[in-house]
Amino acid sequence: MSTNTTDEPSREMRDPTKDEYLELEKMLGAAEYELAADITAGNKALDDAVKTARERAASAIGDTRDSRSKRRG
């Protein structure tokens, strides 16, 4: 005998696709994990690109200073 006092069946009984929901939740979790990994990789790639750009800029500034020093010297 059911302990449910309403005329509605329990959630498990009225939801025939419970396993489908669980499978979708697993897929969503995997997609979220993959997205987080992609974002992390993208952030690392961006950090590397910024670092390279800064190094090139510093090198160009150094080259410009060296060039000016040679003209003055």
Coordinates of N, CA and C in Angstrom, one line a residue:
M1 N 0.8 -1.2 0.0 CA 0.0 0.0 0.0 C 0.9 1.2 0.0
S2 N 0.5 2.2 -0.8 CA 1.3 3.4 -0.9 C 1.1 4.4 0.2
T3 N 2.1 5.1 0.6 CA 2.0 6.1 1.7 C 1.7 7.4 1.1
N4 N 1.6 7.5 -0.2 CA 1.3 8.8 -0.9 C -0.2 9.1 -0.7
T5 N -0.4 10.3 -0.1 CA -1.8 10.6 0.3 C -2.5 11.4 -0.8
T6 N -1.9 11.8 -1.9 CA -2.5 12.5 -3.0 C -3.0 11.4 -4.0
D7 N -3.7 11.9 -5.0 CA -4.1 11.0 -6.1 C -3.0 10.8 -7.1
E8 N -2.0 11.6 -7.0 CA -0.9 11.5 -7.9 C 0.0 10.4 -7.6
P9 N 0.5 9.6 -8.6 CA 1.4 8.6 -8.3 C 2.8 9.2 -7.9
S10 N 3.6 8.4 -7.4 CA 4.9 8.9 -6.9 C 5.7 9.4 -8.2
R11 N 6.8 10.2 -7.9 CA 7.6 10.7 -9.0 C 8.1 9.6 -9.9
E12 N 8.6 8.5 -9.3 CA 9.2 7.4 -10.0 C 8.2 6.8 -10.9
M13 N 7.0 6.7 -10.4 CA 6.0 6.0 -11.2 C 5.4 6.8 -12.4
R14 N 5.3 8.1 -12.2 CA 4.8 9.0 -13.3 C 5.9 9.5 -14.2
D15 N 7.1 9.1 -13.9 CA 8.2 9.6 -14.8 C 8.9 8.4 -15.4
P16 N 8.4 8.0 -16.6 CA 8.9 6.7 -17.2 C 10.3 6.9 -17.8
T17 N 10.8 8.2 -17.9 CA 12.1 8.5 -18.5 C 13.1 8.9 -17.5
K18 N 13.0 8.4 -16.3 CA 14.0 8.7 -15.2 C 15.4 8.3 -15.7
D19 N 15.6 7.2 -16.3 CA 16.9 6.8 -16.7 C 17.4 7.7 -17.8
E20 N 16.5 8.2 -18.7 CA 16.9 9.1 -19.7 C 17.4 10.4 -19.1
Y21 N 16.7 10.9 -18.1 CA 17.2 12.1 -17.4 C 18.6 11.9 -16.7
L22 N 18.8 10.8 -16.1 CA 20.1 10.5 -15.5 C 21.2 10.5 -16.6
E23 N 20.9 9.8 -17.7 CA 21.8 9.8 -18.8 C 22.1 11.2 -19.3
L24 N 21.1 12.0 -19.4 CA 21.3 13.4 -19.9 C 22.1 14.2 -18.9
E25 N 21.9 14.0 -17.6 CA 22.7 14.6 -16.6 C 24.1 14.3 -16.7
K26 N 24.4 13.0 -16.9 CA 25.8 12.5 -17.1 C 26.4 13.2 -18.3
M27 N 25.6 13.3 -19.4 CA 26.2 13.9 -20.6 C 26.4 15.4 -20.4
L28 N 25.5 16.0 -19.7 CA 25.7 17.5 -19.4 C 26.9 17.7 -18.5
G29 N 27.1 16.8 -17.5 CA 28.3 16.9 -16.7 C 29.6 16.7 -17.5
A30 N 29.6 15.8 -18.4 CA 30.8 15.6 -19.3 C 31.0 16.8 -20.2
A31 N 29.9 17.3 -20.7 CA 30.1 18.5 -21.6 C 30.6 19.7 -20.8
E32 N 30.1 19.9 -19.6 CA 30.6 21.0 -18.7 C 32.1 20.8 -18.4
Y33 N 32.5 19.6 -18.1 CA 33.9 19.3 -17.8 C 34.8 19.6 -19.1
E34 N 34.3 19.1 -20.2 CA 35.0 19.4 -21.5 C 35.1 20.9 -21.8
L35 N 34.0 21.6 -21.6 CA 34.0 23.0 -21.8 C 35.0 23.7 -20.9
A36 N 35.0 23.3 -19.6 CA 36.0 23.9 -18.6 C 37.4 23.6 -19.1
A37 N 37.7 22.4 -19.6 CA 39.0 22.1 -20.0 C 39.4 22.9 -21.3
D38 N 38.4 23.1 -22.2 CA 38.7 24.0 -23.4 C 39.0 25.4 -23.0
I39 N 38.2 25.9 -22.0 CA 38.4 27.3 -21.5 C 39.8 27.4 -20.9
T40 N 40.2 26.4 -20.1 CA 41.5 26.5 -19.5 C 42.6 26.5 -20.5
A41 N 42.4 25.6 -21.5 CA 43.4 25.5 -22.6 C 43.4 26.8 -23.4
G42 N 42.3 27.4 -23.6 CA 42.2 28.7 -24.3 C 42.9 29.8 -23.5
N43 N 42.6 29.8 -22.2 CA 43.3 30.8 -21.4 C 44.8 30.7 -21.4
K44 N 45.3 29.4 -21.4 CA 46.7 29.2 -21.4 C 47.3 29.7 -22.8
A45 N 46.6 29.4 -23.8 CA 47.0 29.8 -25.2 C 47.0 31.3 -25.2
L46 N 46.0 32.0 -24.7 CA 46.0 33.4 -24.6 C 47.1 34.0 -23.8
D47 N 47.4 33.4 -22.6 CA 48.5 33.8 -21.8 C 49.8 33.7 -22.5
D48 N 50.0 32.6 -23.2 CA 51.2 32.4 -24.0 C 51.4 33.4 -25.1
A49 N 50.3 33.7 -25.7 CA 50.3 34.7 -26.8 C 50.6 36.1 -26.3
V50 N 50.1 36.5 -25.1 CA 50.3 37.8 -24.5 C 51.8 37.8 -24.1
K51 N 52.3 36.7 -23.5 CA 53.7 36.7 -23.1 C 54.6 36.9 -24.3
T52 N 54.3 36.2 -25.4 CA 55.1 36.3 -26.6 C 55.1 37.7 -27.1
A53 N 53.9 38.3 -27.1 CA 53.8 39.7 -27.6 C 54.6 40.7 -26.7
R54 N 54.5 40.5 -25.4 CA 55.3 41.3 -24.5 C 56.8 41.2 -24.7
E55 N 57.2 39.9 -24.9 CA 58.7 39.7 -25.2 C 59.1 40.4 -26.5
R56 N 58.2 40.3 -27.5 CA 58.6 40.9 -28.8 C 58.6 42.5 -28.7
A57 N 57.6 43.0 -27.9 CA 57.6 44.4 -27.7 C 58.8 44.9 -26.9
A58 N 59.2 44.1 -25.9 CA 60.4 44.5 -25.1 C 61.6 44.4 -26.0
S59 N 61.7 43.5 -26.8 CA 62.8 43.3 -27.7 C 62.9 44.5 -28.7
A60 N 61.7 44.9 -29.3 CA 61.6 46.0 -30.2 C 62.0 47.3 -29.5
I61 N 61.6 47.5 -28.3 CA 62.0 48.7 -27.5 C 63.5 48.7 -27.3
G62 N 64.0 47.5 -26.9 CA 65.4 47.4 -26.7 C 66.2 47.7 -28.0
D63 N 65.7 47.2 -29.1 CA 66.4 47.5 -30.4 C 66.3 49.0 -30.7
T64 N 65.2 49.6 -30.4 CA 65.1 51.0 -30.7 C 66.0 51.8 -29.8
R65 N 66.1 51.5 -28.6 CA 67.1 52.2 -27.7 C 68.5 52.0 -28.1
D66 N 68.9 50.8 -28.5 CA 70.2 50.5 -29.0 C 70.5 51.3 -30.3
S67 N 69.5 51.4 -31.1 CA 69.7 52.2 -32.4 C 69.9 53.7 -32.1
R68 N 69.2 54.2 -31.1 CA 69.3 55.6 -30.8 C 70.7 55.9 -30.1
S69 N 71.1 54.9 -29.3 CA 72.4 55.0 -28.6 C 73.5 55.1 -29.6
K70 N 73.4 54.2 -30.6 CA 74.5 54.2 -31.6 C 74.5 55.5 -32.4
R71 N 73.4 56.1 -32.7 CA 73.4 57.3 -33.4 C 73.9 58.5 -32.6
R72 N 73.7 58.4 -31.3 CA 74.2 59.5 -30.5 C 75.7 59.3 -30.1
G73 N 76.1 58.1 -30.1 CA 77.4 57.8 -29.6 C 78.5 57.9 -30.6

